[in-house]
Short mmCIF file of C-alpha atoms in Angstrom, two decimals:
data_model
loop_
_atom_site.label_atom_id
_atom_site.label_comp_id
_atom_site.label_asym_id
_atom_site.label_seq_id
_atom_site.Cartn_x
_atom_site.Cartn_y
_atom_site.Cartn_z
CA MET A 15 0.00 0.00 0.00
CA THR A 16 2.84 2.44 0.73
CA LEU A 17 4.23 2.02 -2.80
CA PHE A 18 0.81 2.93 -4.19
CA LEU A 19 0.60 6.01 -1.94
CA THR A 20 4.12 7.08 -2.92
CA ILE A 21 3.27 6.79 -6.62
CA LEU A 22 -0.02 8.62 -6.10
CA ARG A 23 1.69 11.42 -4.14
CA SER A 24 4.39 11.73 -6.85
CA ALA A 25 1.77 11.93 -9.57
CA PHE A 26 -0.11 14.62 -7.64
CA VAL A 27 3.07 16.68 -7.12
CA ALA A 28 3.92 16.35 -10.83
CA LEU A 29 0.42 17.50 -11.77
CA LEU A 30 0.67 20.54 -9.48
CA ALA A 31 4.10 21.38 -10.93
CA PHE A 32 2.69 21.12 -14.47
CA PHE A 33 -0.16 23.54 -13.73
CA TYR A 34 2.17 25.94 -11.93
CA MET A 35 4.61 25.98 -14.88
CA ALA A 36 1.76 26.43 -17.37
CA ASP A 37 0.50 29.41 -15.36
CA VAL A 38 4.00 30.91 -15.19
CA ALA A 39 4.47 30.41 -18.94
CA MET A 40 1.15 32.08 -19.71
CA SER A 41 1.97 35.05 -17.47
CA ASP A 42 5.24 35.55 -19.39
CA VAL A 43 3.45 36.16 -22.70
CA VAL A 44 4.54 39.53 -24.11
CA PHE A 45 2.58 41.62 -26.61
CA GLU A 46 3.88 44.23 -29.03
CA ARG A 47 1.92 47.45 -29.14
CA GLY A 48 0.73 49.58 -32.01
CA GLN A 49 -2.14 51.60 -33.31
CA LEU A 50 -4.96 50.91 -35.70
CA ALA A 51 -7.79 52.97 -37.06
CA PHE A 52 -11.35 52.63 -38.23
CA GLU A 53 -12.98 54.88 -40.79
CA THR A 54 -16.68 55.58 -40.50
CA THR A 55 -19.02 56.23 -43.42
CA ALA A 56 -19.09 59.89 -42.28
CA GLY A 57 -15.32 60.03 -42.87
CA GLU A 58 -14.36 60.11 -39.18
CA ARG A 59 -11.13 58.31 -38.26
CA ILE A 60 -11.20 56.47 -34.91
CA THR A 61 -7.78 55.41 -33.60
CA ILE A 62 -7.19 52.74 -30.97
CA ASP A 63 -3.95 51.77 -29.23
CA VAL A 64 -3.70 47.98 -29.29
CA GLU A 65 -1.65 45.05 -28.23
CA TRP A 66 -1.16 42.57 -31.08
CA ALA A 67 -2.18 38.95 -30.35
CA LEU A 68 -0.46 37.20 -33.24
CA THR A 69 0.86 33.88 -31.91
CA THR A 70 -1.07 30.93 -30.52
CA GLU A 71 0.25 31.72 -27.04
CA GLN A 72 -0.74 35.38 -27.28
CA ARG A 73 -4.23 34.56 -28.58
CA ALA A 74 -4.69 31.97 -25.79
CA ARG A 75 -3.66 34.51 -23.13
CA GLY A 76 -5.59 37.45 -24.55
CA LEU A 77 -6.89 39.83 -21.91
CA MET A 78 -7.24 37.20 -19.17
CA GLU A 79 -6.88 38.49 -15.62
CA ARG A 80 -6.62 42.10 -16.80
CA PRO A 81 -8.48 44.94 -15.10
CA ALA A 82 -10.79 47.17 -17.11
CA LEU A 83 -9.33 48.67 -20.28
CA ALA A 84 -8.81 52.38 -20.73
CA ASP A 85 -10.66 54.24 -23.46
CA ARG A 86 -9.29 53.78 -26.99
CA THR A 87 -7.20 50.74 -26.00
CA GLY A 88 -7.66 47.08 -26.80
CA MET A 89 -6.21 43.89 -28.22
CA LEU A 90 -6.29 42.85 -31.88
CA PHE A 91 -6.27 39.10 -32.50
CA ASP A 92 -4.90 38.15 -35.93
CA PHE A 93 -5.80 34.54 -36.72
CA GLY A 94 -3.47 34.43 -39.74
CA GLU A 95 -6.27 33.24 -42.03
CA THR A 96 -9.95 33.74 -42.64
CA ARG A 97 -12.01 31.27 -40.60
CA MET A 98 -14.87 30.91 -38.13
CA VAL A 99 -13.76 32.10 -34.71
CA THR A 100 -15.12 31.42 -31.24
CA MET A 101 -13.97 33.22 -28.11
CA TRP A 102 -14.93 33.28 -24.44
CA MET A 103 -14.45 35.39 -21.33
CA ALA A 104 -13.04 32.78 -18.92
CA ASN A 105 -10.59 34.44 -16.50
CA THR A 106 -11.43 37.88 -17.94
CA PRO A 107 -12.84 40.05 -15.14
CA ALA A 108 -13.88 43.05 -17.24
CA SER A 109 -16.73 43.22 -19.75
CA LEU A 110 -15.52 43.59 -23.34
CA ASP A 111 -16.90 44.42 -26.76
CA MET A 112 -15.67 41.84 -29.28
CA ILE A 113 -15.51 43.23 -32.80
CA PHE A 114 -15.20 40.58 -35.51
CA ILE A 115 -13.54 41.81 -38.73
CA THR A 116 -12.87 40.32 -42.16
CA GLU A 117 -9.49 40.41 -43.90
CA ALA A 118 -10.84 43.29 -46.01
CA GLY A 119 -11.53 45.29 -42.83
CA ARG A 120 -15.33 44.91 -42.77
CA ILE A 121 -16.92 44.58 -39.33
CA VAL A 122 -19.30 41.61 -39.47
CA ARG A 123 -20.40 41.50 -35.84
CA ILE A 124 -19.99 43.32 -32.55
CA ALA A 125 -20.65 41.23 -29.44
CA GLU A 126 -21.35 44.05 -26.99
CA ARG A 127 -20.76 44.00 -23.26
CA THR A 128 -19.74 40.35 -22.95
CA THR A 129 -20.22 38.76 -19.55
CA PRO A 130 -17.05 38.79 -17.39
CA LEU A 131 -15.63 35.38 -16.36
CA SER A 132 -18.16 33.55 -18.54
CA GLU A 133 -17.32 30.32 -20.33
CA SER A 134 -20.13 30.90 -22.83
CA ILE A 135 -18.93 30.81 -26.42
CA VAL A 136 -19.00 34.04 -28.43
CA SER A 137 -18.97 33.30 -32.17
CA SER A 138 -17.88 35.51 -35.04
CA GLY A 139 -21.02 34.43 -36.90
CA GLU A 140 -19.13 34.17 -40.19
CA PRO A 141 -15.51 33.64 -41.26
CA ILE A 142 -13.18 36.46 -40.18
CA ARG A 143 -9.46 37.23 -39.95
CA TYR A 144 -9.36 39.60 -36.96
CA ALA A 145 -11.10 40.18 -33.64
CA LEU A 146 -10.68 43.36 -31.64
CA GLU A 147 -11.47 43.45 -27.92
CA ILE A 148 -12.15 46.82 -26.29
CA ARG A 149 -13.84 47.93 -23.07
CA GLY A 150 -17.47 46.79 -22.84
CA GLY A 151 -19.80 49.46 -24.26
CA HIS A 152 -16.94 51.39 -25.86
CA ALA A 153 -17.80 50.42 -29.46
CA GLU A 154 -21.12 52.25 -29.17
CA GLU A 155 -19.46 55.24 -27.46
CA LEU A 156 -16.94 55.50 -30.31
CA GLY A 157 -19.63 55.14 -32.97
CA LEU A 158 -18.30 51.82 -34.27
CA ASP A 159 -20.84 49.70 -36.10
CA THR A 160 -20.91 47.36 -39.09
CA THR A 161 -20.56 50.28 -41.52
CA ALA A 162 -17.08 51.24 -40.19
CA ARG A 163 -13.95 49.79 -41.81
CA LEU A 164 -10.70 48.73 -40.16
CA VAL A 165 -7.63 50.41 -41.66
CA LEU A 166 -4.69 48.16 -40.95
CA PRO A 167 -1.08 49.34 -40.80
CA LEU A 168 0.97 48.38 -43.81
CA GLU A 169 2.73 45.68 -41.82
CA LEU A 170 1.77 43.95 -38.59
CA PRO A 171 4.61 43.00 -36.24
CA ARG A 172 5.75 39.38 -36.48
#
């Protein structure tokens, strides 16, 4: 029986170490910063300071465990290809607006005021390339809707 308990205890310690290292690795994810803009049909240019989520690790980390975002700040997720996208708010304590955008810069959906810490799936609704997360309710305040277009910089960081 003691051999079994020793093996069980070792397995438990290894599992705890794995989760601790995974958490440390996720907290070490670094994001480059930049700026992007939207143009409205009225010709207004809306600029937002963003962190770029370009890698699998960055997209997995996203805005988890972050406090509320300041105005005109957010995170742009680049999925590297056009596809259906699903996101969630697990471990995200602040409400966000999720703006789903095609490769051509067209906004196809805005999921407004998502529920903090929720594991409910938020879908893009159709294939997209980018998703922008900003403070919950901020899209409406800025006047962003499906008629606005994302203007990307000439080159995203890699």
